[in-house]
């Protein structure tokens, strides 16, 4: 069984060798749930921003269901399509705080049936520490449909 964690060097190699790698920027903290401005300032090349509250949790449920109730499978698949994830893609999620957002993306996508989902060990800070480049603005990678 392959490890759920990957190093920045492994991700960089995956990006060079495969065209079917999708990177998910899941920066979220309780103090700052919307990490979109951090994403715009710098993210892994080709990464798409994932809003933990809107994309990785069910919407419109009462508070008794918890802060981030599980989305139903149809909603999660719709989100995956919008993020450009197809069956057979390798997916790497990362964040910048404590791997909580990335771990949630990993767990949900595995639960939904994707086989190759991993978490960048150390998140964006590890990527920077490895001297690897960041992209600013929105991702240059075009979205593709789940097939």
Coordinates of C-alpha atoms in Angstrom, one line a residue:
X1 CA 0.0 0.0 0.0
X2 CA 1.4 3.4 -0.9
X3 CA 1.8 6.1 1.7
X4 CA -0.8 8.7 2.1
X5 CA 1.9 11.3 2.6
X6 CA 4.2 12.6 -0.2
X7 CA 7.2 14.9 0.0
X8 CA 7.6 18.0 -2.1
X9 CA 10.2 16.3 -4.2
X10 CA 7.8 13.4 -4.9
X11 CA 5.1 15.8 -6.0
X12 CA 7.5 17.8 -8.2
X13 CA 8.5 14.5 -9.9
X14 CA 4.8 13.5 -10.3
X15 CA 4.1 16.8 -12.0
X16 CA 7.0 16.3 -14.4
X17 CA 6.2 12.7 -15.3
X18 CA 2.4 12.6 -15.4
X19 CA -0.2 14.9 -16.9
X20 CA -2.9 13.5 -14.7
X21 CA -1.9 15.0 -11.3
X22 CA -4.4 17.3 -9.7
X23 CA -3.3 19.6 -6.8
X24 CA -5.8 20.8 -4.3
X25 CA -5.0 23.9 -2.1
X26 CA -7.2 23.4 1.0
X27 CA -6.0 26.2 3.3
X28 CA -8.4 26.6 6.1
X29 CA -8.3 27.6 9.7
X30 CA -11.0 28.3 12.2
X31 CA -9.7 31.9 12.5
X32 CA -9.6 32.3 8.7
X33 CA -11.8 29.8 7.0
X34 CA -11.5 31.4 3.5
X35 CA -7.9 30.9 2.3
X36 CA -8.6 32.1 -1.2
X37 CA -6.4 35.3 -0.8
X38 CA -3.5 33.1 0.4
X39 CA -4.0 30.9 -2.6
X40 CA -4.0 33.9 -5.0
X41 CA -0.7 35.1 -3.4
X42 CA 1.0 31.8 -4.0
X43 CA 0.2 28.1 -4.6
X44 CA 1.7 25.0 -6.1
X45 CA 1.8 25.3 -9.9
X46 CA -1.5 24.1 -11.3
X47 CA -3.3 23.8 -8.0
X48 CA -6.9 24.7 -7.6
X49 CA -8.4 26.3 -4.5
X50 CA -10.8 24.2 -2.5
X51 CA -13.1 25.9 0.0
X52 CA -13.4 23.4 2.9
X53 CA -16.7 24.9 4.1
X54 CA -18.4 25.1 0.6
X55 CA -16.7 22.2 -1.2
X56 CA -15.9 19.6 1.4
X57 CA -19.0 19.8 3.6
X58 CA -22.8 19.6 3.2
X59 CA -24.6 22.9 3.0
X60 CA -27.8 24.1 4.6
X61 CA -28.0 21.6 7.4
X62 CA -28.9 22.6 11.0
X63 CA -26.0 23.3 13.4
X64 CA -26.9 20.1 15.2
X65 CA -25.3 18.2 12.3
X66 CA -21.9 19.7 13.2
X67 CA -19.5 22.3 11.7
X68 CA -18.6 20.2 8.5
X69 CA -21.2 17.5 7.9
X70 CA -20.3 15.1 5.1
X71 CA -21.6 16.1 1.7
X72 CA -23.6 13.5 -0.2
X73 CA -21.8 11.6 -2.9
X74 CA -23.5 13.4 -5.8
X75 CA -22.4 16.8 -4.4
X76 CA -18.9 15.6 -3.8
X77 CA -18.7 14.2 -7.4
X78 CA -20.0 17.5 -8.7
X79 CA -17.3 19.4 -6.8
X80 CA -14.6 16.9 -8.0
X81 CA -15.7 17.6 -11.6
X82 CA -15.5 21.3 -11.1
X83 CA -12.0 20.9 -9.6
X84 CA -10.9 19.1 -12.7
X85 CA -10.6 15.6 -11.1
X86 CA -11.1 12.6 -13.3
X87 CA -11.1 8.9 -12.5
X88 CA -7.5 7.7 -12.7
X89 CA -6.0 11.0 -11.7
X90 CA -3.5 11.2 -8.9
X91 CA -4.7 13.9 -6.4
X92 CA -2.4 15.7 -3.9
X93 CA -4.0 17.9 -1.3
X94 CA -2.1 20.4 0.8
X95 CA -2.7 23.1 3.3
X96 CA -0.6 25.5 5.4
X97 CA -1.5 25.0 9.0
X98 CA -1.8 21.5 10.5
X99 CA -2.8 19.3 7.6
X100 CA -6.4 19.3 8.7
X101 CA -7.9 20.7 5.5
X102 CA -5.8 18.4 3.3
X103 CA -6.5 15.4 5.5
X104 CA -10.3 16.1 5.1
X105 CA -9.9 16.3 1.3
X106 CA -7.9 13.0 1.3
X107 CA -10.4 11.2 3.5
X108 CA -13.5 12.4 1.5
X109 CA -12.0 11.6 -1.9
X110 CA -10.9 8.1 -0.7
X111 CA -14.4 7.6 0.8
X112 CA -15.9 8.6 -2.6
X113 CA -13.8 5.9 -4.4
X114 CA -10.7 7.7 -5.7
X115 CA -7.7 5.4 -5.3
X116 CA -4.7 7.7 -5.7
X117 CA -5.1 10.5 -3.2
X118 CA -2.3 11.8 -1.1
X119 CA -1.4 14.7 1.3
X120 CA 1.7 16.8 0.8
X121 CA 3.7 16.3 4.0
X122 CA 4.4 19.7 5.6
X123 CA 2.0 21.5 3.2
X124 CA 3.0 24.6 1.3
X125 CA 5.7 25.4 3.9
X126 CA 7.5 22.2 3.0
X127 CA 7.2 23.1 -0.7
X128 CA 8.7 26.5 -0.1
X129 CA 11.5 25.1 2.1
X130 CA 12.4 22.7 -0.7
X131 CA 13.0 25.8 -2.9
X132 CA 10.2 24.8 -5.4
X133 CA 8.4 27.5 -7.3
X134 CA 4.9 28.9 -6.6
X135 CA 2.3 30.2 -9.0
X136 CA 0.3 33.3 -8.3
X137 CA -3.2 34.3 -9.3
X138 CA -5.6 31.6 -10.4
X139 CA -4.3 28.3 -11.7
X140 CA -3.3 28.1 -15.3
X141 CA -4.5 24.5 -15.4
X142 CA -7.8 24.1 -17.2
X143 CA -10.6 22.1 -15.7
X144 CA -11.6 18.8 -17.1
X145 CA -14.6 16.7 -16.5
X146 CA -14.8 13.6 -14.4
X147 CA -15.0 10.7 -16.9

